[in-house]
Coordinates of C-alpha atoms and ligand atoms in Angstrom, one line a residue:
M1 CA 1.0 14.5 4.4
D2 CA 1.2 16.4 7.7
F3 CA -0.6 14.2 10.2
S4 CA 0.7 16.4 13.1
N5 CA -1.9 18.9 11.8
A6 CA -5.2 17.6 13.4
K7 CA -7.3 19.3 10.8
F8 CA -5.4 17.7 8.0
K9 CA -5.7 14.3 9.6
E10 CA -9.4 14.7 10.0
V11 CA -9.9 15.8 6.3
F12 CA -7.5 13.0 5.1
F13 CA -9.6 10.3 6.8
A14 CA -12.9 11.9 5.8
I15 CA -11.7 11.2 2.3
Y16 CA -9.8 7.9 2.8
N17 CA -11.9 6.0 5.4
D18 CA -14.5 4.7 3.1
L19 CA -12.5 4.3 -0.1
P20 CA -12.2 0.7 -1.5
R21 CA -8.5 0.8 -1.2
G22 CA -5.8 3.0 0.6
G23 CA -3.5 3.1 -2.4
P24 CA -3.1 1.8 -6.0
G25 CA -3.7 -1.9 -6.6
N26 CA -6.2 -4.4 -8.1
Y27 CA -7.1 -8.0 -8.0
A28 CA -5.4 -8.9 -11.2
S29 CA -2.0 -7.5 -9.8
T30 CA -2.4 -9.3 -6.4
E31 CA -3.2 -12.5 -8.3
K32 CA -0.2 -12.0 -10.7
A33 CA 2.2 -11.3 -7.8
Y34 CA 0.9 -14.4 -5.9
A35 CA 1.5 -16.6 -9.0
L36 CA 5.1 -15.7 -8.9
M37 CA 5.5 -17.6 -5.7
S38 CA 6.3 -21.0 -7.0
A39 CA 6.8 -23.2 -3.9
L40 CA 4.3 -22.3 -1.2
P41 CA 2.6 -24.7 1.1
K42 CA -1.1 -25.4 0.6
N43 CA -2.3 -23.1 3.3
P44 CA 0.4 -20.5 3.7
K45 CA 0.7 -18.2 6.7
I46 CA 0.6 -14.7 5.4
L47 CA 1.3 -11.3 7.1
D48 CA -0.2 -8.4 5.3
I49 CA 1.6 -5.2 6.5
G50 CA -0.3 -1.8 6.3
C51 CA -3.4 -3.6 5.1
G52 CA -5.6 -0.5 5.1
P53 CA -9.2 -1.4 4.4
G54 CA -8.1 -4.8 3.4
K55 CA -9.2 -5.1 -0.2
Q56 CA -6.0 -7.0 -1.1
T57 CA -6.2 -9.0 2.1
L58 CA -9.6 -10.4 1.2
D59 CA -8.5 -11.0 -2.5
L60 CA -5.4 -12.9 -1.2
A61 CA -7.6 -15.0 1.2
G62 CA -9.5 -16.2 -1.9
I63 CA -6.5 -16.6 -4.1
S64 CA -4.2 -18.3 -1.5
K65 CA -6.5 -20.3 0.7
G66 CA -4.0 -19.3 3.5
E67 CA -4.2 -17.9 6.9
I68 CA -3.7 -14.1 6.9
M69 CA -2.7 -11.8 9.7
A70 CA -3.3 -8.3 8.6
V71 CA -1.9 -5.3 10.5
D72 CA -2.6 -1.6 10.3
N73 CA -2.3 1.2 12.8
H74 CA -5.5 3.0 11.8
Q75 CA -8.3 1.3 13.9
P76 CA -11.2 2.1 11.4
F77 CA -9.5 0.1 8.7
V78 CA -8.8 -2.8 11.1
D79 CA -12.5 -2.8 12.1
R80 CA -13.6 -2.6 8.4
L81 CA -11.5 -5.5 7.5
N82 CA -12.6 -7.7 10.4
A83 CA -16.2 -6.9 9.6
A84 CA -15.8 -7.7 5.8
A85 CA -13.9 -10.9 6.7
K86 CA -16.8 -11.9 8.9
A87 CA -19.4 -10.9 6.3
A88 CA -17.5 -13.1 3.7
G89 CA -17.3 -16.0 6.1
L90 CA -13.5 -15.8 6.2
E91 CA -13.0 -14.9 9.9
H92 CA -11.4 -18.2 10.6
R93 CA -8.6 -17.4 8.0
V94 CA -8.4 -13.6 8.1
R95 CA -7.7 -11.5 11.1
A96 CA -6.8 -7.8 11.3
Q97 CA -5.1 -6.2 14.3
N98 CA -4.1 -2.6 15.2
A99 CA -0.3 -2.7 15.2
D100 CA 2.6 -0.4 14.3
M101 CA 4.7 -2.0 11.6
F102 CA 7.8 -0.6 13.4
K103 CA 6.9 -2.6 16.5
L104 CA 5.6 -5.9 15.4
D105 CA 5.8 -8.8 17.7
F106 CA 5.5 -12.1 15.9
P107 CA 7.7 -15.2 16.2
T108 CA 10.9 -15.2 14.1
E109 CA 10.6 -17.0 10.8
Y110 CA 6.9 -17.7 11.3
F111 CA 5.3 -16.6 8.0
D112 CA 5.5 -18.1 4.6
V113 CA 4.7 -14.8 2.9
L114 CA 5.2 -11.1 3.8
W115 CA 2.8 -9.0 1.8
S116 CA 2.6 -5.3 1.7
E117 CA 0.9 -3.1 -0.9
G118 CA 1.9 0.6 -0.8
A119 CA 2.9 0.6 2.9
I120 CA 6.5 -0.6 3.4
Y121 CA 7.9 2.8 2.3
Q122 CA 6.8 4.1 5.7
M123 CA 9.8 2.3 7.2
G124 CA 12.1 3.2 4.3
F125 CA 12.1 0.5 1.7
E126 CA 15.4 -1.2 2.5
N127 CA 14.9 -0.8 6.3
G128 CA 11.4 -2.3 6.0
L129 CA 12.7 -5.3 4.0
K130 CA 15.4 -5.9 6.6
T131 CA 13.4 -5.4 9.7
L132 CA 10.3 -7.3 8.6
G133 CA 12.3 -10.0 7.0
K134 CA 13.0 -11.6 10.4
F135 CA 9.3 -12.8 10.5
L136 CA 9.7 -14.6 7.1
K137 CA 10.7 -18.3 7.0
K138 CA 13.9 -19.2 5.0
G139 CA 12.5 -19.9 1.5
G140 CA 9.4 -17.8 2.2
Y141 CA 8.3 -15.0 -0.1
L142 CA 8.1 -11.3 0.0
A143 CA 5.6 -9.4 -2.2
V144 CA 5.6 -5.6 -1.9
T145 CA 4.6 -2.7 -4.0
E146 CA 6.6 0.5 -4.0
A147 CA 6.4 3.9 -5.8
V148 CA 9.2 4.2 -8.4
W149 CA 10.4 6.4 -11.1
L150 CA 9.6 4.8 -14.5
K151 CA 11.5 7.3 -16.6
A152 CA 14.6 9.4 -16.1
D153 CA 14.5 13.2 -16.0
P154 CA 10.9 13.8 -14.9
P155 CA 9.5 17.3 -15.3
Q156 CA 10.2 19.6 -12.4
E157 CA 6.6 19.7 -11.2
I158 CA 6.3 16.0 -10.5
K159 CA 9.9 15.8 -9.2
D160 CA 9.1 18.5 -6.7
N161 CA 5.8 16.7 -5.7
W162 CA 7.6 13.4 -5.0
A163 CA 10.5 15.2 -3.3
A164 CA 8.0 16.6 -0.7
E165 CA 6.0 13.3 -0.4
Y166 CA 8.7 10.6 -0.7
P167 CA 12.2 11.9 -1.2
A168 CA 13.7 8.5 -1.1
M169 CA 11.8 7.3 -4.1
T170 CA 14.1 5.6 -6.6
D171 CA 13.7 3.5 -9.8
V172 CA 13.1 -0.1 -10.5
S173 CA 16.7 -1.2 -10.9
E174 CA 17.7 0.4 -7.6
C175 CA 14.8 -1.3 -5.8
L176 CA 15.9 -4.7 -7.3
A177 CA 19.4 -4.2 -6.1
R178 CA 18.1 -3.3 -2.6
I179 CA 16.0 -6.4 -2.4
N180 CA 19.0 -8.5 -3.5
N181 CA 21.2 -6.6 -0.8
C182 CA 18.7 -7.5 1.9
G183 CA 19.1 -11.3 1.2
Y184 CA 16.3 -12.1 -1.2
R185 CA 16.2 -13.6 -4.7
I186 CA 13.9 -11.8 -7.1
Q187 CA 11.1 -14.0 -8.5
G188 CA 9.7 -11.2 -10.7
N189 CA 8.4 -7.7 -10.9
F190 CA 5.9 -5.7 -12.9
T191 CA 4.4 -2.2 -13.1
L192 CA 0.8 -1.8 -11.8
P193 CA -1.5 -0.9 -14.8
Q194 CA -3.3 2.4 -14.9
E195 CA -6.6 0.8 -13.9
A196 CA -5.0 -0.2 -10.6
W197 CA -4.7 3.5 -9.8
L198 CA -8.2 4.5 -11.0
D199 CA -10.8 1.9 -10.4
D200 CA -10.6 1.4 -6.7
F201 CA -8.6 4.4 -5.8
Y202 CA -8.5 7.7 -7.7
T203 CA -12.0 7.5 -9.3
P204 CA -13.8 6.9 -6.0
M205 CA -11.5 9.3 -4.3
Q206 CA -12.6 12.1 -6.8
E207 CA -16.2 11.4 -5.9
K208 CA -15.4 11.4 -2.2
I209 CA -13.5 14.7 -2.4
A210 CA -16.7 16.3 -4.0
E211 CA -18.8 14.9 -1.1
V212 CA -16.3 16.0 1.6
K213 CA -16.1 19.5 0.1
E214 CA -19.9 19.8 0.5
R215 CA -19.6 18.8 4.1
Y216 CA -16.7 21.2 4.9
Q217 CA -17.8 24.2 2.8
A218 CA -18.2 26.3 6.0
D219 CA -14.7 25.4 7.2
P220 CA -12.1 27.5 5.4
E221 CA -9.2 25.7 7.0
A222 CA -10.4 22.3 5.6
M223 CA -11.4 23.8 2.3
D224 CA -7.8 25.2 1.8
M225 CA -6.6 21.5 2.1
M226 CA -8.8 20.2 -0.7
P227 CA -6.5 21.2 -3.6
C228 CA -3.7 19.0 -2.1
F229 CA -6.0 15.9 -2.6
E230 CA -7.2 17.0 -6.0
N231 CA -3.7 17.9 -7.1
E232 CA -2.5 14.3 -6.4
I233 CA -5.0 13.0 -9.0
T234 CA -4.2 15.7 -11.5
L235 CA -0.6 15.0 -11.3
F236 CA -1.2 11.3 -11.8
H237 CA -3.1 12.0 -15.1
K238 CA -0.4 14.4 -16.2
Y239 CA 2.7 12.4 -15.4
S240 CA 1.9 8.8 -14.9
D241 CA 4.4 7.9 -17.7
Y242 CA 7.1 9.0 -15.3
F243 CA 6.1 7.3 -12.1
G244 CA 4.2 4.3 -11.0
Y245 CA 4.0 1.5 -8.5
E246 CA 6.1 -1.6 -9.0
F247 CA 5.1 -5.0 -7.7
F248 CA 8.3 -6.9 -6.4
V249 CA 8.2 -10.6 -5.5
A250 CA 11.3 -12.2 -4.0
Q251 CA 12.3 -15.3 -2.0
K252 CA 14.3 -15.3 1.2
Ligands
LIG301 C1 -1.1 3.5 1.1 S1 -2.0 2.7 2.3 C2 -2.1 1.0 1.6 C3 -3.3 0.3 2.2 C4 -3.5 -1.1 1.5 N1 -2.4 -1.9 1.6 C5 -4.0 -0.9 0.1 O1 -3.2 -1.1 -0.8 O2 -5.1 -0.5 -0.1 C6 -0.8 2.5 3.6 C7 -1.4 2.0 4.8 O3 -0.3 1.9 5.8 C8 -0.9 2.1 7.1 N2 0.2 2.6 8.0 C9 0.9 3.7 8.0 N3 1.8 3.7 8.9 C10 1.8 2.6 9.6 C11 2.4 2.0 10.7 N4 3.4 2.6 11.3 N5 2.1 0.7 11.1 C12 1.1 0.1 10.5 N6 0.4 0.6 9.4 C13 0.7 1.8 9.1 C14 -1.9 3.2 6.8 O4 -2.8 3.3 7.9 C15 -2.5 2.7 5.5 O5 -3.7 2.0 5.7

């Protein structure tokens, strides 16, 4: 994803801005991960990092009855989430703000839960766990999803794709070791099901790409970029046995 290319950024957000989610995930997985946190206060303080359009933030608000601070550095997502929280009558418990996850400024050991679906990789998995961990109370919980290899020896085509997109991607056991190394005790982990990739992400993305192609048909530079988005979906259908998203829940 080359966001230094202004046209790529424009096309990317023309596709992503209105999707239900910014990455794989679903209600059932958010609920299952939350249930792995066994000793939370009644109204936990939750920080949702890289919240995107905030689907999981609102799901979490319903599941947790907590107070959620959600951060993302893309203003349209922040605005979307704040509007959706207001429409749902949740604005007293859910607030989104534009912030860079590398430069967050919250009190040390303030949150009961650090939540991040598909976003912490931006910081590097281990670096993210260490850097963001300071905002988590001792005994608080971390819940993150991370792209992982599910099988050894993936075919070259998918290996090359991830080498370009996320060269640091590793497997579940290495992620578990890294979480332990960063001072957390694993509470559980599970692989997101196929529908978490499709229902709120790739299926609506496919429809959106068709719409965006119509809009940009007179723009050859933009049209040249479309296969990149289409290919991501094709590769998922072809190789989803080999890679996936893993939900990790751990206690500090
Ligand atoms: C793969 S999306 C996941 C969004 C959401 N958690 C979900 O599952 O639908 C990653 C999100 O991280 C945000 N992001 C990327 N870099 C960031 C940064 N440095 N600080 C804050 N947010 C960032 C993006 O804007 C995007 O919304």
